[in-house]
mmCIF file of C-alpha atoms in Angstrom:
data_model
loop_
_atom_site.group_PDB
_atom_site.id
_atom_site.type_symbol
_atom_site.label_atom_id
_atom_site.label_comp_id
_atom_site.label_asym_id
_atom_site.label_seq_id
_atom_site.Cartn_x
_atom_site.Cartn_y
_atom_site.Cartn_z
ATOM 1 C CA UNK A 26 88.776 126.048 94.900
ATOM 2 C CA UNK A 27 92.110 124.455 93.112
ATOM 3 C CA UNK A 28 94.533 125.458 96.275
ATOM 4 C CA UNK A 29 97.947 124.788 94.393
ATOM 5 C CA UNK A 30 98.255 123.001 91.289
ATOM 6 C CA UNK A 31 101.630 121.429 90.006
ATOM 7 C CA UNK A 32 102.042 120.787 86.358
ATOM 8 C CA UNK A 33 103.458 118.881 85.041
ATOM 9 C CA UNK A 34 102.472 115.399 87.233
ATOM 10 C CA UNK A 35 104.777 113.058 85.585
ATOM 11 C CA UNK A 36 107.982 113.982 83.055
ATOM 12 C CA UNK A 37 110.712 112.057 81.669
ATOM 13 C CA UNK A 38 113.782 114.034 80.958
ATOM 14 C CA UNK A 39 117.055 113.151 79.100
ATOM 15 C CA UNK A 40 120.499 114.214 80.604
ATOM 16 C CA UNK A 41 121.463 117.820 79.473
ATOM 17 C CA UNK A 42 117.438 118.584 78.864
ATOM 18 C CA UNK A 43 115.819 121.645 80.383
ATOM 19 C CA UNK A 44 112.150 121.971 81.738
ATOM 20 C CA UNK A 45 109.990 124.413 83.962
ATOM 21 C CA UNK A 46 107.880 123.012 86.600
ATOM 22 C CA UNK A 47 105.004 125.692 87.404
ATOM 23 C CA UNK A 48 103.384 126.277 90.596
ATOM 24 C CA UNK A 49 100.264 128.206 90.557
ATOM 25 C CA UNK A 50 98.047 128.931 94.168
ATOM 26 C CA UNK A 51 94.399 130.647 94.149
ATOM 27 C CA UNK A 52 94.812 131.410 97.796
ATOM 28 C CA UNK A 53 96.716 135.078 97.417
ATOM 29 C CA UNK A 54 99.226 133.190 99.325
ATOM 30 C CA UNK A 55 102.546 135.496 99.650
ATOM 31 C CA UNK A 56 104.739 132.538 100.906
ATOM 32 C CA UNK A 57 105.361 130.101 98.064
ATOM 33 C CA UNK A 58 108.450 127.246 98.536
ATOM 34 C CA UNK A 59 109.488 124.192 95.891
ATOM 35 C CA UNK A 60 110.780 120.862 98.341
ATOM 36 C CA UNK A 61 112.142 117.211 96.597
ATOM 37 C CA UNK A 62 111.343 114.594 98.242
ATOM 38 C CA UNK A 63 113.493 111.683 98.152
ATOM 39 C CA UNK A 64 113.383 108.239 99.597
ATOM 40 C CA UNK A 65 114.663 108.358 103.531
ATOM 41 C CA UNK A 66 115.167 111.748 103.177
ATOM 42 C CA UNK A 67 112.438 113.545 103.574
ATOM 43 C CA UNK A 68 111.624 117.070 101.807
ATOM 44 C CA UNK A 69 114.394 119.479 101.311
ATOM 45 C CA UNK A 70 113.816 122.827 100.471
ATOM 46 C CA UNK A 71 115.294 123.687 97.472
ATOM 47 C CA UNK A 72 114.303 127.573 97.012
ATOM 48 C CA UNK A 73 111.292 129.355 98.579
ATOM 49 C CA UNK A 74 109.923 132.496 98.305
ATOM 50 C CA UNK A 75 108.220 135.529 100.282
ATOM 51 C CA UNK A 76 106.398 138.185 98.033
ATOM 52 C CA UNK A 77 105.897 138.703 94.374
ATOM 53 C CA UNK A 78 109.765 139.479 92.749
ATOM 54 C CA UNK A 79 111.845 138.134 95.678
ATOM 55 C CA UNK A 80 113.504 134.338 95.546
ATOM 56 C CA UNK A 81 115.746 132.879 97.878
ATOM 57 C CA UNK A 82 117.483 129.784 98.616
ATOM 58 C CA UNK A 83 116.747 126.846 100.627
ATOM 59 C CA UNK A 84 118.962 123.848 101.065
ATOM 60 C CA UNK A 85 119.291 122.027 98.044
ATOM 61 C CA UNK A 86 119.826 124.882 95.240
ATOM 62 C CA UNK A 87 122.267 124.086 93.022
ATOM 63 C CA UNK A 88 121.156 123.071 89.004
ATOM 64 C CA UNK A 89 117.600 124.662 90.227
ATOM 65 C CA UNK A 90 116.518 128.369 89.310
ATOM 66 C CA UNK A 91 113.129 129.912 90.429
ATOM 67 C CA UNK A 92 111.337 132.816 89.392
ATOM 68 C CA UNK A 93 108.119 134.583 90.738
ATOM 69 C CA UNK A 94 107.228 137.252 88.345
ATOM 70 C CA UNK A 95 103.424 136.668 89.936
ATOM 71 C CA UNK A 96 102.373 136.406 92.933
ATOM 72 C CA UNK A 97 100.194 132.720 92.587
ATOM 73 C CA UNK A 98 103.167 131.585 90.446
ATOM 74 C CA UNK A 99 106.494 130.485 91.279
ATOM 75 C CA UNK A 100 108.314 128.680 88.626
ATOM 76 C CA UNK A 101 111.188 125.883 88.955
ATOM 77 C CA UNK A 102 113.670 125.752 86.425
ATOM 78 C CA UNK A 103 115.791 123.104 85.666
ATOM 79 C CA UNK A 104 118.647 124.225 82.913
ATOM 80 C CA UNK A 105 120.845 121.107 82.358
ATOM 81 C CA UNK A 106 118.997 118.128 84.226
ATOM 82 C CA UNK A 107 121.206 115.424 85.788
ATOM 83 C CA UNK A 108 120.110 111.939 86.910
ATOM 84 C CA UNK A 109 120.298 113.291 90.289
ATOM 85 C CA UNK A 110 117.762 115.606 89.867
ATOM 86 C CA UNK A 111 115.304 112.172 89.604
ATOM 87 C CA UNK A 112 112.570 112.717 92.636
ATOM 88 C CA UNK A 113 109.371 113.934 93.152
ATOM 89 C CA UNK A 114 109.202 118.013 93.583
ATOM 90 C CA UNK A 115 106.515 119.427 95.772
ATOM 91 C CA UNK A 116 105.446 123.198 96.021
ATOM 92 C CA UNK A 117 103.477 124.816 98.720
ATOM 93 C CA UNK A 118 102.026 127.674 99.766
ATOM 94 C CA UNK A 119 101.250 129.650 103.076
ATOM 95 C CA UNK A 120 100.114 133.122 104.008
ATOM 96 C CA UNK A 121 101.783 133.329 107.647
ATOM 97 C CA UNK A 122 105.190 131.683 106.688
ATOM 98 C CA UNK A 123 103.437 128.428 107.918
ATOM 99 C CA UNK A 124 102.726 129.199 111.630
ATOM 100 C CA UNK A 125 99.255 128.115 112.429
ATOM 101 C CA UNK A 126 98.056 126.615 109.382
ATOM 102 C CA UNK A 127 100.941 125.230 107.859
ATOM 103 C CA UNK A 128 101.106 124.595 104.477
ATOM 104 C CA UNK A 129 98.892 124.186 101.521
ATOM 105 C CA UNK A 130 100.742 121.544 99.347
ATOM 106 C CA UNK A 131 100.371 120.684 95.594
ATOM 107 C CA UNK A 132 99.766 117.323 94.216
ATOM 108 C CA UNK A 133 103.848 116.716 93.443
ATOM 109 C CA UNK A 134 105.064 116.107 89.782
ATOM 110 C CA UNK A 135 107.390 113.267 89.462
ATOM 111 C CA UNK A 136 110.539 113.556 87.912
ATOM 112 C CA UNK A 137 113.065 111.184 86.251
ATOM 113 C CA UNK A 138 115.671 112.408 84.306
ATOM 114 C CA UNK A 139 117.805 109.112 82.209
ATOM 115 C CA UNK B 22 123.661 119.607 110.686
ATOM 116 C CA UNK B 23 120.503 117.193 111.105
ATOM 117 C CA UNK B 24 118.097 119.693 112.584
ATOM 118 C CA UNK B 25 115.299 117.472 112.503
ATOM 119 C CA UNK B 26 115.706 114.009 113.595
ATOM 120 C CA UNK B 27 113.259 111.359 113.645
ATOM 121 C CA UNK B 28 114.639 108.096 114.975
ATOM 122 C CA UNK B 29 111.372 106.218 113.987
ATOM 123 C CA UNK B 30 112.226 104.786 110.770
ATOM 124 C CA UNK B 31 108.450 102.603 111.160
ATOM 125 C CA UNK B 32 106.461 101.820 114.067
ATOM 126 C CA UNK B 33 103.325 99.147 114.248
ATOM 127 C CA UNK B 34 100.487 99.933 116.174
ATOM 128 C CA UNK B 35 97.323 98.119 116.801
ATOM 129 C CA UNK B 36 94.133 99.392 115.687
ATOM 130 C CA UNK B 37 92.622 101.524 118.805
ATOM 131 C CA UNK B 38 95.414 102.207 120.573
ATOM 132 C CA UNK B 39 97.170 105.336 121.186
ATOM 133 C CA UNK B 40 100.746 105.746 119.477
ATOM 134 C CA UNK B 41 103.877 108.477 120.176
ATOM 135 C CA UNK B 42 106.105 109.392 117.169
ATOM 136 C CA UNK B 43 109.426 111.301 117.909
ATOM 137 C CA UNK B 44 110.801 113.903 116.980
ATOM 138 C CA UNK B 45 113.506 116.198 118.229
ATOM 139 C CA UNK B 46 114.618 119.325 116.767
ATOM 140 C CA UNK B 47 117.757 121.810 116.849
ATOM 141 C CA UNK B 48 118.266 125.591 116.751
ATOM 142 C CA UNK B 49 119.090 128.503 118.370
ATOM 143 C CA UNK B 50 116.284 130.901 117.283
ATOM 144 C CA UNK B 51 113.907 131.457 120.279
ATOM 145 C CA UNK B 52 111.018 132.054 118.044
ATOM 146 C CA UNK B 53 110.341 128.998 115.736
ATOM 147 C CA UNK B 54 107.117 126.851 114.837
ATOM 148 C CA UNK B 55 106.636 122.911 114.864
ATOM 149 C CA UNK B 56 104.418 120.943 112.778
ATOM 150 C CA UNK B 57 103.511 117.949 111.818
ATOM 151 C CA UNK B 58 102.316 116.627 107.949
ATOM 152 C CA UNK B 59 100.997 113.196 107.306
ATOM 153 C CA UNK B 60 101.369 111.621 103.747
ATOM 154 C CA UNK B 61 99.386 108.980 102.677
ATOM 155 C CA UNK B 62 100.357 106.704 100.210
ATOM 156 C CA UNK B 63 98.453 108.699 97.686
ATOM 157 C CA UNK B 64 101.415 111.027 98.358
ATOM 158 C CA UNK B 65 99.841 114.154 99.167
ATOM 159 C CA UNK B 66 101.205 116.520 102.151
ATOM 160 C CA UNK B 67 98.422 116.789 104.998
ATOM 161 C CA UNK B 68 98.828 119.453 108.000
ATOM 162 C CA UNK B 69 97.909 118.244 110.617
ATOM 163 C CA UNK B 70 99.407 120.059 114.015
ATOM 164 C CA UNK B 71 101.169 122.870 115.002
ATOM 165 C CA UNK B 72 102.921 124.427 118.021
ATOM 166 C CA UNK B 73 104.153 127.539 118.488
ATOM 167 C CA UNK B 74 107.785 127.928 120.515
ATOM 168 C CA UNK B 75 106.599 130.652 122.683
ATOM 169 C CA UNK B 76 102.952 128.482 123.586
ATOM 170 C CA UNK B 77 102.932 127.185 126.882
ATOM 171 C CA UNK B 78 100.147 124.095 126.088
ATOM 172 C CA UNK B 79 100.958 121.469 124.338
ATOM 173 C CA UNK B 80 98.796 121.593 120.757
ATOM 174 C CA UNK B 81 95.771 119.393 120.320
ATOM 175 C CA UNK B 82 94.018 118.509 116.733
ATOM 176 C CA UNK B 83 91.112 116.522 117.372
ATOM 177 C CA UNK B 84 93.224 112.865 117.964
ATOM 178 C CA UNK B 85 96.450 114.378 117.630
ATOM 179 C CA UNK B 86 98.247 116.307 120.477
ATOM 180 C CA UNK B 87 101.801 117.453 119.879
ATOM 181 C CA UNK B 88 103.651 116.572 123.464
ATOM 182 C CA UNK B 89 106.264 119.937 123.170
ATOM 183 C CA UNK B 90 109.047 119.843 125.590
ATOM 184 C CA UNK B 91 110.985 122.723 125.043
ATOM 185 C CA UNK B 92 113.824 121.814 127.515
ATOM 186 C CA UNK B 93 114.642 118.601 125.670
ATOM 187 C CA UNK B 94 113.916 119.846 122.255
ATOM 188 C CA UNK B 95 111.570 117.518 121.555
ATOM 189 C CA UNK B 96 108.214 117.784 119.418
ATOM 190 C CA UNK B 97 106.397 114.147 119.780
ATOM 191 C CA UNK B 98 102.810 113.300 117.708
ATOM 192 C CA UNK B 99 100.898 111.404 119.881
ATOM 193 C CA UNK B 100 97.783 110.021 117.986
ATOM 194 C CA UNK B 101 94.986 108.433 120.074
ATOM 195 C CA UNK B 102 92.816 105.953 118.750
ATOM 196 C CA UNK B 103 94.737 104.869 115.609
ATOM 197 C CA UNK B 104 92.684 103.656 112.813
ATOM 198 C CA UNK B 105 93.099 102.060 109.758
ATOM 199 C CA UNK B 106 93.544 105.195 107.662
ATOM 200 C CA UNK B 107 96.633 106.990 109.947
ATOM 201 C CA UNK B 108 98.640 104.262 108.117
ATOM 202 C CA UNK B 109 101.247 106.628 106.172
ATOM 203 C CA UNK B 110 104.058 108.294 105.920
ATOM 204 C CA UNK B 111 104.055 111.055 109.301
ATOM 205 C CA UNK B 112 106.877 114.028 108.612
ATOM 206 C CA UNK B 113 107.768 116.564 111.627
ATOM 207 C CA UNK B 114 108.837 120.070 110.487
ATOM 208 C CA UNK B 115 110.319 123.183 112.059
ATOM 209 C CA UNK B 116 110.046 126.570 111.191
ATOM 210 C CA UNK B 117 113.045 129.146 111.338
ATOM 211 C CA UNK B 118 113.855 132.466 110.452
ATOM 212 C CA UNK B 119 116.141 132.491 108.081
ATOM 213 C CA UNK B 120 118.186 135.603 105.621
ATOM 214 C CA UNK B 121 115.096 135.636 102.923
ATOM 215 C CA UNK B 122 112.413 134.939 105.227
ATOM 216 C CA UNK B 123 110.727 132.091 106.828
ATOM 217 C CA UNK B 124 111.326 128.811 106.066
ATOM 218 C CA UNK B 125 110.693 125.055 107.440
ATOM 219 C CA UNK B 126 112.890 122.074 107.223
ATOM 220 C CA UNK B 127 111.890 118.701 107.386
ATOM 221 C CA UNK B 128 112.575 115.912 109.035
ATOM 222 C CA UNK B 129 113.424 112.010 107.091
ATOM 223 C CA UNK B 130 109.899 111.123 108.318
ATOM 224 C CA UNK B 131 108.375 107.656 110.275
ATOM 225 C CA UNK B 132 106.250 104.796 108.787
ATOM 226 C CA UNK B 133 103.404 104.137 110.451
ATOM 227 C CA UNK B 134 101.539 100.880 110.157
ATOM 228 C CA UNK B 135 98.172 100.722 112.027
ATOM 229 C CA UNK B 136 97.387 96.723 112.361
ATOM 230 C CA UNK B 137 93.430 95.526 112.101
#
């Protein structure tokens, strides 16, 4: 019973370098969201998604693209990574939109982009 | 706009005692959700409470209650008998309605340091 796993957990990037993070849930969860957590500022949502084929944006979108060609997989893209992009990206998952049960996090893959 | 605000950058509290974290929260929506996540410092996002904006009783999760005044706008954790391991990171969330769907914002999160 994995939940949601994050991969990679730790990656190095060089300015101008693109990479996929991948989010994959066993939970036939149709919420699925990518957050970046940064010190003193909490999680920001940076795009989230409802069912299999939708996307949509959260509050922190810009440099990030997401796709969800699956339903337990919801992919963050980053095309041209700046040093700004350096945190720690979370995804979760949730079958009611969160109410109730809240969310089912992953384990959070570090980023730091030099 | 801050729509989460947690004015608790770190609060100490002795072991055994009871503790209140605050939180207040802004929107317009008359249907929304508020939770609460603990973090350890292994870094991993925990659930731990939620409250509906349409429940009349405040929430209660075994030593945490959520004290929900709608009126104010406020959403505090209480936890009761702090031990050793609540000492983390405690994050309070809100969920809204938004163009694609649901989604829930977070707040900048309180320290909390439970002293032996």
């Amino acid at each position: 019973n994995a939940g949601v796993t994050q991969t990679p957990k730790f990656r190095v990037l060089k300015t101008g370098q693109s990479m996929t993070l991948l989010c994959a849930q066993d939970m036939n969860h149709e919420y699925m969201y990518w957050y970046r957590q940064d010190p003193g500022m909490g999680l920001r949502l940076i795009h989230y998604s409802v069912g299999e084929g939708t996307t949509a944006k959260g509050e922190v979108p810009d440099g990030y693209n997401v796709s969800r060609l699956k339903k337990q997989n919801f992919l963050l893209g980053l095309e041209s990574a700046a040093p700004s992009q350096t945190s720690v990206y979370f995804c979760a998952s949730s079958s009611t939109g969160g109410d109730y049960y809240g969310y089912t996090f992953g384990s959070g893959t570090r980023l730091t982009v030099v | 706009a801050q729509k989460i605000t947690q004015t608790q950058p770190g609060m100490f509290v002795q072991e055994k005692e009871a503790v209140t974290l605050d939180c207040t929260y802004d929107t317009s929506d008359q249907s929304y959700g508020l939770f609460w996540y603990k973090q350890p410092s292994s870094g991993e996002m925990i659930f731990l409470i939620y409250q509906g904006s349409y429940d009349e009783q405040n929430a209660t999760e075994g030593r945490y209650s959520l004290n929900f005044q709608k009126a104010r706008k406020s959403a505090n954790l209480v936890i009761s008998a702090s031990q050793l391991g609540d000492s983390a990171m405690y994050f309070c969330a809100m969920r809204e309605v938004d163009t694609g769907g649901f989604k829930t914002i977070f707040g900048a999160g309180t320290r909390l340091f439970v002293k032996a």
